Amino acid sequence: MKYYSTNGKAPIADLSKAVVKGLAEDRGLYMPERIKKLPKEFFDTIETKSFQEIAYTVADAFFGEDVEAEALRKIVYDTLSFDCPVVKVKDNIYTLELFHGPTLAFKDVGARFMARLLQYFTSNTMDTSKPSINVLVATSGDTGSAVANGFLGVEGIHVYVLYPKGKVSKIQESQFTTLGKNITAIEVDGVFDDCQALVKSAFMDEELNT
């Protein structure tokens, strides 16, 4: 499957480039060119499937052309090692609770999936003589915790979390400053927008990317 930038000025990318680059050359976000329609049978039998089975079927519709079936299944099942219960709000209205992961943030789901997908695309091409791949993330709390935990211990990848000094809750700050290993937290004397600007500038820096 191919991916386009939401700003419409960057070249079309494959999944590997979209995952590794993270941000398109024109600072847009990558989106799939098409979304596959799931078969009627999937919806007719959905009540008989586990949460992980449902997630794998959906993931396969998006990524099955680019990721081997067993590898994708492992990525999905590792990502969703915790339950995301559907809770009734009132008649005919239900909510999917995504905050039961390791950092209690809904972003655990996306961050853990991203970490494993990035590892899949880089593990086969990684040159062990070169430094590890560096992941930069700006956060005001949830994102840093989820990304740091999702990438914790992932071989060949080092995460740098930029966060605004004195503007993150103590619990969330502890979640990404005490992990060690391949996680480095950097306190920035500014606000979240300053952290985000530093990360985006780094993404666009040709020498740094090389």
Short mmCIF file of N, CA and C in Angstrom, two decimals, residues 69-191:
data_model
loop_
_atom_site.label_atom_id
_atom_site.label_comp_id
_atom_site.label_asym_id
_atom_site.label_seq_id
_atom_site.Cartn_x
_atom_site.Cartn_y
_atom_site.Cartn_z
N ALA A 69 2.52 -12.19 7.28
CA ALA A 69 1.35 -12.50 8.10
C ALA A 69 1.72 -12.85 9.55
N GLU A 70 2.66 -13.76 9.74
CA GLU A 70 3.02 -14.18 11.09
C GLU A 70 3.69 -13.06 11.87
N ALA A 71 4.50 -12.25 11.18
CA ALA A 71 5.16 -11.11 11.83
C ALA A 71 4.11 -10.09 12.27
N LEU A 72 3.12 -9.84 11.39
CA LEU A 72 2.07 -8.88 11.73
C LEU A 72 1.22 -9.39 12.89
N ARG A 73 0.94 -10.68 12.89
CA ARG A 73 0.16 -11.27 13.98
C ARG A 73 0.90 -11.09 15.32
N LYS A 74 2.20 -11.34 15.30
CA LYS A 74 3.00 -11.18 16.52
C LYS A 74 3.01 -9.72 16.98
N ILE A 75 3.15 -8.80 16.03
CA ILE A 75 3.14 -7.37 16.35
C ILE A 75 1.83 -6.99 17.04
N VAL A 76 0.72 -7.44 16.47
CA VAL A 76 -0.60 -7.10 17.02
C VAL A 76 -0.80 -7.71 18.40
N TYR A 77 -0.46 -8.99 18.54
CA TYR A 77 -0.68 -9.67 19.82
C TYR A 77 0.26 -9.14 20.91
N ASP A 78 1.49 -8.78 20.54
CA ASP A 78 2.41 -8.17 21.52
C ASP A 78 1.91 -6.79 21.93
N THR A 79 1.40 -6.05 20.96
CA THR A 79 0.88 -4.70 21.24
C THR A 79 -0.28 -4.78 22.23
N LEU A 80 -1.20 -5.68 21.95
CA LEU A 80 -2.43 -5.79 22.75
C LEU A 80 -2.30 -6.90 23.79
N SER A 81 -1.26 -6.81 24.61
CA SER A 81 -1.07 -7.80 25.67
C SER A 81 -1.97 -7.49 26.87
N PHE A 82 -2.70 -6.41 26.79
CA PHE A 82 -3.68 -6.03 27.81
C PHE A 82 -5.05 -5.89 27.14
N ASP A 83 -6.10 -5.98 27.93
CA ASP A 83 -7.45 -5.92 27.37
C ASP A 83 -7.90 -4.47 27.21
N CYS A 84 -8.76 -4.25 26.23
CA CYS A 84 -9.40 -2.94 26.04
C CYS A 84 -10.91 -3.19 26.05
N PRO A 85 -11.52 -3.20 27.22
CA PRO A 85 -12.93 -3.59 27.32
C PRO A 85 -13.89 -2.59 26.69
N VAL A 86 -14.96 -3.14 26.16
CA VAL A 86 -16.07 -2.31 25.67
C VAL A 86 -17.04 -2.15 26.84
N VAL A 87 -17.29 -0.92 27.25
CA VAL A 87 -18.11 -0.64 28.42
C VAL A 87 -19.39 0.10 28.01
N LYS A 88 -20.52 -0.37 28.53
CA LYS A 88 -21.80 0.24 28.20
C LYS A 88 -21.94 1.60 28.88
N VAL A 89 -22.28 2.62 28.10
CA VAL A 89 -22.55 3.96 28.65
C VAL A 89 -24.04 4.09 28.93
N LYS A 90 -24.83 3.79 27.91
CA LYS A 90 -26.29 3.69 28.06
C LYS A 90 -26.79 2.90 26.86
N ASP A 91 -28.08 2.73 26.73
CA ASP A 91 -28.64 1.91 25.66
C ASP A 91 -28.07 2.31 24.31
N ASN A 92 -27.51 1.31 23.60
CA ASN A 92 -26.97 1.48 22.25
C ASN A 92 -25.75 2.38 22.17
N ILE A 93 -25.17 2.74 23.30
CA ILE A 93 -23.93 3.54 23.30
C ILE A 93 -22.90 2.85 24.18
N TYR A 94 -21.76 2.51 23.57
CA TYR A 94 -20.67 1.83 24.28
C TYR A 94 -19.36 2.57 24.02
N THR A 95 -18.42 2.42 24.93
CA THR A 95 -17.11 3.05 24.75
C THR A 95 -16.02 1.99 24.85
N LEU A 96 -15.01 2.12 24.00
CA LEU A 96 -13.86 1.23 24.03
C LEU A 96 -12.78 1.88 24.91
N GLU A 97 -12.47 1.25 26.02
CA GLU A 97 -11.50 1.83 26.96
C GLU A 97 -10.08 1.42 26.57
N LEU A 98 -9.28 2.40 26.17
CA LEU A 98 -7.92 2.13 25.70
C LEU A 98 -6.86 2.46 26.75
N PHE A 99 -7.31 2.76 27.97
CA PHE A 99 -6.35 3.25 28.98
C PHE A 99 -5.93 2.18 30.00
N HIS A 100 -5.96 0.92 29.58
CA HIS A 100 -5.59 -0.16 30.50
C HIS A 100 -4.18 -0.69 30.24
N GLY A 101 -3.39 0.06 29.47
CA GLY A 101 -2.03 -0.34 29.17
C GLY A 101 -1.05 0.02 30.27
N PRO A 102 0.24 -0.19 30.03
CA PRO A 102 1.26 0.01 31.07
C PRO A 102 1.38 1.42 31.62
N THR A 103 1.03 2.45 30.83
CA THR A 103 1.14 3.83 31.33
C THR A 103 -0.22 4.45 31.60
N LEU A 104 -1.28 3.66 31.43
CA LEU A 104 -2.66 4.11 31.68
C LEU A 104 -3.09 5.23 30.74
N ALA A 105 -2.46 5.30 29.57
CA ALA A 105 -2.84 6.30 28.56
C ALA A 105 -3.33 5.58 27.31
N PHE A 106 -4.30 6.17 26.61
CA PHE A 106 -4.82 5.53 25.40
C PHE A 106 -3.73 5.40 24.33
N LYS A 107 -2.69 6.22 24.44
CA LYS A 107 -1.62 6.21 23.43
C LYS A 107 -0.73 4.97 23.54
N ASP A 108 -0.89 4.18 24.60
CA ASP A 108 -0.13 2.93 24.71
C ASP A 108 -0.36 2.05 23.48
N VAL A 109 -1.59 2.02 23.00
CA VAL A 109 -1.93 1.14 21.87
C VAL A 109 -1.13 1.53 20.64
N GLY A 110 -1.20 2.79 20.25
CA GLY A 110 -0.49 3.25 19.06
C GLY A 110 1.01 3.20 19.21
N ALA A 111 1.51 3.59 20.38
CA ALA A 111 2.96 3.63 20.61
C ALA A 111 3.57 2.23 20.57
N ARG A 112 2.91 1.28 21.19
CA ARG A 112 3.44 -0.10 21.21
C ARG A 112 3.42 -0.70 19.80
N PHE A 113 2.36 -0.42 19.05
CA PHE A 113 2.28 -0.92 17.67
C PHE A 113 3.38 -0.29 16.82
N MET A 114 3.55 1.01 16.97
CA MET A 114 4.56 1.73 16.18
C MET A 114 5.96 1.20 16.48
N ALA A 115 6.25 0.97 17.75
CA ALA A 115 7.57 0.48 18.15
C ALA A 115 7.88 -0.85 17.48
N ARG A 116 6.92 -1.75 17.48
CA ARG A 116 7.13 -3.07 16.92
C ARG A 116 7.17 -3.05 15.39
N LEU A 117 6.39 -2.16 14.79
CA LEU A 117 6.41 -2.03 13.33
C LEU A 117 7.74 -1.43 12.87
N LEU A 118 8.24 -0.45 13.60
CA LEU A 118 9.53 0.15 13.27
C LEU A 118 10.65 -0.88 13.41
N GLN A 119 10.59 -1.68 14.47
CA GLN A 119 11.60 -2.71 14.65
C GLN A 119 11.56 -3.71 13.50
N TYR A 120 10.36 -4.05 13.02
CA TYR A 120 10.22 -5.00 11.91
C TYR A 120 10.93 -4.48 10.67
N PHE A 121 10.75 -3.20 10.35
CA PHE A 121 11.32 -2.66 9.12
C PHE A 121 12.82 -2.37 9.25
N THR A 122 13.30 -2.17 10.45
CA THR A 122 14.71 -1.83 10.62
C THR A 122 15.59 -3.02 10.97
N SER A 123 15.03 -4.06 11.55
CA SER A 123 15.85 -5.19 12.01
C SER A 123 16.54 -5.91 10.86
N ASN A 124 15.87 -6.01 9.71
CA ASN A 124 16.45 -6.74 8.58
C ASN A 124 17.49 -5.91 7.83
N THR A 125 17.42 -4.59 7.96
CA THR A 125 18.33 -3.72 7.20
C THR A 125 19.34 -3.03 8.10
N MET A 126 19.28 -3.30 9.40
CA MET A 126 20.13 -2.58 10.34
C MET A 126 21.59 -3.00 10.20
N ASP A 127 22.47 -1.99 10.10
CA ASP A 127 23.91 -2.21 10.05
C ASP A 127 24.44 -2.12 11.47
N THR A 128 24.89 -3.26 12.01
CA THR A 128 25.30 -3.28 13.41
C THR A 128 26.55 -2.44 13.67
N SER A 129 27.25 -2.04 12.59
CA SER A 129 28.44 -1.21 12.77
C SER A 129 28.08 0.26 12.94
N LYS A 130 26.82 0.59 12.66
CA LYS A 130 26.36 1.98 12.76
C LYS A 130 25.61 2.19 14.08
N PRO A 131 25.49 3.47 14.50
CA PRO A 131 24.74 3.75 15.73
C PRO A 131 23.29 3.31 15.62
N SER A 132 22.63 3.20 16.75
CA SER A 132 21.23 2.81 16.75
C SER A 132 20.36 3.89 16.11
N ILE A 133 19.17 3.48 15.71
CA ILE A 133 18.20 4.44 15.18
C ILE A 133 17.69 5.29 16.33
N ASN A 134 17.57 6.59 16.09
CA ASN A 134 17.12 7.51 17.14
C ASN A 134 15.69 7.96 16.87
N VAL A 135 14.85 7.83 17.88
CA VAL A 135 13.47 8.27 17.81
C VAL A 135 13.32 9.50 18.70
N LEU A 136 12.80 10.58 18.12
CA LEU A 136 12.58 11.82 18.88
C LEU A 136 11.10 12.01 19.10
N VAL A 137 10.72 12.39 20.32
CA VAL A 137 9.32 12.64 20.62
C VAL A 137 9.19 13.82 21.57
N ALA A 138 8.25 14.70 21.27
CA ALA A 138 7.93 15.81 22.17
C ALA A 138 6.67 15.44 22.93
N THR A 139 6.62 15.83 24.21
CA THR A 139 5.46 15.42 25.01
C THR A 139 5.10 16.45 26.06
N SER A 140 3.83 16.44 26.42
CA SER A 140 3.37 17.19 27.59
C SER A 140 2.89 16.19 28.65
N GLY A 141 3.14 14.89 28.37
CA GLY A 141 2.77 13.87 29.35
C GLY A 141 2.50 12.51 28.74
N ASP A 142 1.30 12.31 28.22
CA ASP A 142 0.85 11.00 27.73
C ASP A 142 1.75 10.41 26.66
N THR A 143 2.08 11.20 25.65
CA THR A 143 2.84 10.68 24.51
C THR A 143 4.21 10.17 24.94
N GLY A 144 4.91 10.96 25.74
CA GLY A 144 6.25 10.57 26.18
C GLY A 144 6.23 9.28 26.96
N SER A 145 5.27 9.14 27.87
CA SER A 145 5.17 7.93 28.68
C SER A 145 4.89 6.71 27.81
N ALA A 146 3.93 6.85 26.90
CA ALA A 146 3.52 5.73 26.06
C ALA A 146 4.62 5.32 25.10
N VAL A 147 5.25 6.30 24.45
CA VAL A 147 6.31 5.99 23.48
C VAL A 147 7.52 5.38 24.20
N ALA A 148 7.90 5.97 25.33
CA ALA A 148 9.06 5.46 26.08
C ALA A 148 8.82 4.02 26.51
N ASN A 149 7.65 3.73 27.04
CA ASN A 149 7.35 2.37 27.48
C ASN A 149 7.23 1.42 26.30
N GLY A 150 6.63 1.90 25.20
CA GLY A 150 6.45 1.06 24.02
C GLY A 150 7.77 0.64 23.39
N PHE A 151 8.77 1.53 23.44
CA PHE A 151 10.07 1.25 22.82
C PHE A 151 11.09 0.69 23.81
N LEU A 152 10.73 0.61 25.09
CA LEU A 152 11.67 0.17 26.11
C LEU A 152 12.22 -1.22 25.79
N GLY A 153 13.55 -1.30 25.69
CA GLY A 153 14.18 -2.58 25.44
C GLY A 153 14.18 -3.03 24.00
N VAL A 154 13.63 -2.22 23.07
CA VAL A 154 13.62 -2.58 21.66
C VAL A 154 15.04 -2.42 21.11
N GLU A 155 15.61 -3.50 20.66
CA GLU A 155 17.01 -3.50 20.24
C GLU A 155 17.25 -2.63 19.02
N GLY A 156 18.32 -1.85 19.05
CA GLY A 156 18.72 -1.03 17.91
C GLY A 156 18.02 0.30 17.80
N ILE A 157 17.16 0.63 18.77
CA ILE A 157 16.42 1.90 18.73
C ILE A 157 16.59 2.63 20.05
N HIS A 158 16.95 3.92 19.97
CA HIS A 158 17.08 4.75 21.16
C HIS A 158 16.07 5.89 21.08
N VAL A 159 15.35 6.11 22.16
CA VAL A 159 14.30 7.13 22.20
C VAL A 159 14.75 8.32 23.05
N TYR A 160 14.53 9.51 22.50
CA TYR A 160 14.79 10.75 23.23
C TYR A 160 13.45 11.46 23.43
N VAL A 161 13.08 11.67 24.68
CA VAL A 161 11.81 12.31 25.02
C VAL A 161 12.09 13.75 25.46
N LEU A 162 11.57 14.72 24.72
CA LEU A 162 11.72 16.13 25.08
C LEU A 162 10.44 16.58 25.78
N TYR A 163 10.58 17.16 26.97
CA TYR A 163 9.39 17.58 27.71
C TYR A 163 9.63 18.94 28.39
N PRO A 164 8.57 19.74 28.55
CA PRO A 164 8.71 21.09 29.12
C PRO A 164 8.92 21.04 30.64
N LYS A 165 9.91 21.77 31.09
CA LYS A 165 10.26 21.81 32.51
C LYS A 165 9.10 22.32 33.36
N GLY A 166 8.75 21.53 34.38
CA GLY A 166 7.73 21.94 35.33
C GLY A 166 6.31 21.92 34.81
N LYS A 167 6.09 21.36 33.62
CA LYS A 167 4.75 21.39 33.02
C LYS A 167 4.20 19.99 32.71
N VAL A 168 4.79 18.98 33.36
CA VAL A 168 4.33 17.60 33.22
C VAL A 168 4.04 17.07 34.62
N SER A 169 2.98 16.29 34.75
CA SER A 169 2.63 15.76 36.07
C SER A 169 3.77 14.89 36.59
N LYS A 170 3.91 14.82 37.90
CA LYS A 170 5.01 14.06 38.52
C LYS A 170 4.96 12.58 38.14
N ILE A 171 3.75 12.02 38.09
CA ILE A 171 3.61 10.61 37.74
C ILE A 171 4.09 10.36 36.31
N GLN A 172 3.64 11.19 35.38
CA GLN A 172 4.04 11.00 33.99
C GLN A 172 5.52 11.27 33.79
N GLU A 173 6.04 12.28 34.48
CA GLU A 173 7.47 12.57 34.38
C GLU A 173 8.29 11.36 34.87
N SER A 174 7.83 10.76 35.95
CA SER A 174 8.52 9.58 36.48
C SER A 174 8.45 8.41 35.51
N GLN A 175 7.35 8.31 34.76
CA GLN A 175 7.17 7.19 33.85
C GLN A 175 8.22 7.17 32.74
N PHE A 176 8.69 8.35 32.30
CA PHE A 176 9.67 8.32 31.20
C PHE A 176 11.07 8.79 31.60
N THR A 177 11.25 9.28 32.84
CA THR A 177 12.60 9.69 33.25
C THR A 177 13.33 8.62 34.06
N THR A 178 12.63 7.57 34.46
CA THR A 178 13.25 6.55 35.33
C THR A 178 13.47 5.21 34.64
N LEU A 179 13.18 5.13 33.34
CA LEU A 179 13.28 3.84 32.65
C LEU A 179 14.72 3.44 32.35
N GLY A 180 15.55 4.39 31.96
CA GLY A 180 16.92 4.06 31.60
C GLY A 180 16.97 3.25 30.32
N LYS A 181 17.95 2.34 30.25
CA LYS A 181 18.16 1.49 29.07
C LYS A 181 18.26 2.35 27.81
N ASN A 182 17.34 2.16 26.87
CA ASN A 182 17.40 2.89 25.59
C ASN A 182 16.50 4.12 25.58
N ILE A 183 16.13 4.62 26.75
CA ILE A 183 15.26 5.79 26.86
C ILE A 183 16.01 6.94 27.54
N THR A 184 16.07 8.09 26.87
CA THR A 184 16.69 9.29 27.45
C THR A 184 15.67 10.42 27.48
N ALA A 185 15.46 11.00 28.65
CA ALA A 185 14.53 12.13 28.80
C ALA A 185 15.34 13.43 28.83
N ILE A 186 14.85 14.43 28.10
CA ILE A 186 15.52 15.73 28.03
C ILE A 186 14.54 16.81 28.45
N GLU A 187 14.86 17.49 29.55
CA GLU A 187 14.01 18.56 30.07
C GLU A 187 14.32 19.86 29.32
N VAL A 188 13.29 20.49 28.77
CA VAL A 188 13.45 21.71 27.98
C VAL A 188 12.90 22.90 28.76
N ASP A 189 13.67 23.96 28.84
CA ASP A 189 13.22 25.17 29.53
C ASP A 189 12.30 25.96 28.60
N GLY A 190 11.03 25.55 28.58
CA GLY A 190 10.06 26.15 27.68
C GLY A 190 8.73 25.45 27.83
N VAL A 191 7.89 25.56 26.79
CA VAL A 191 6.58 24.92 26.80
C VAL A 191 6.58 23.77 25.77
#
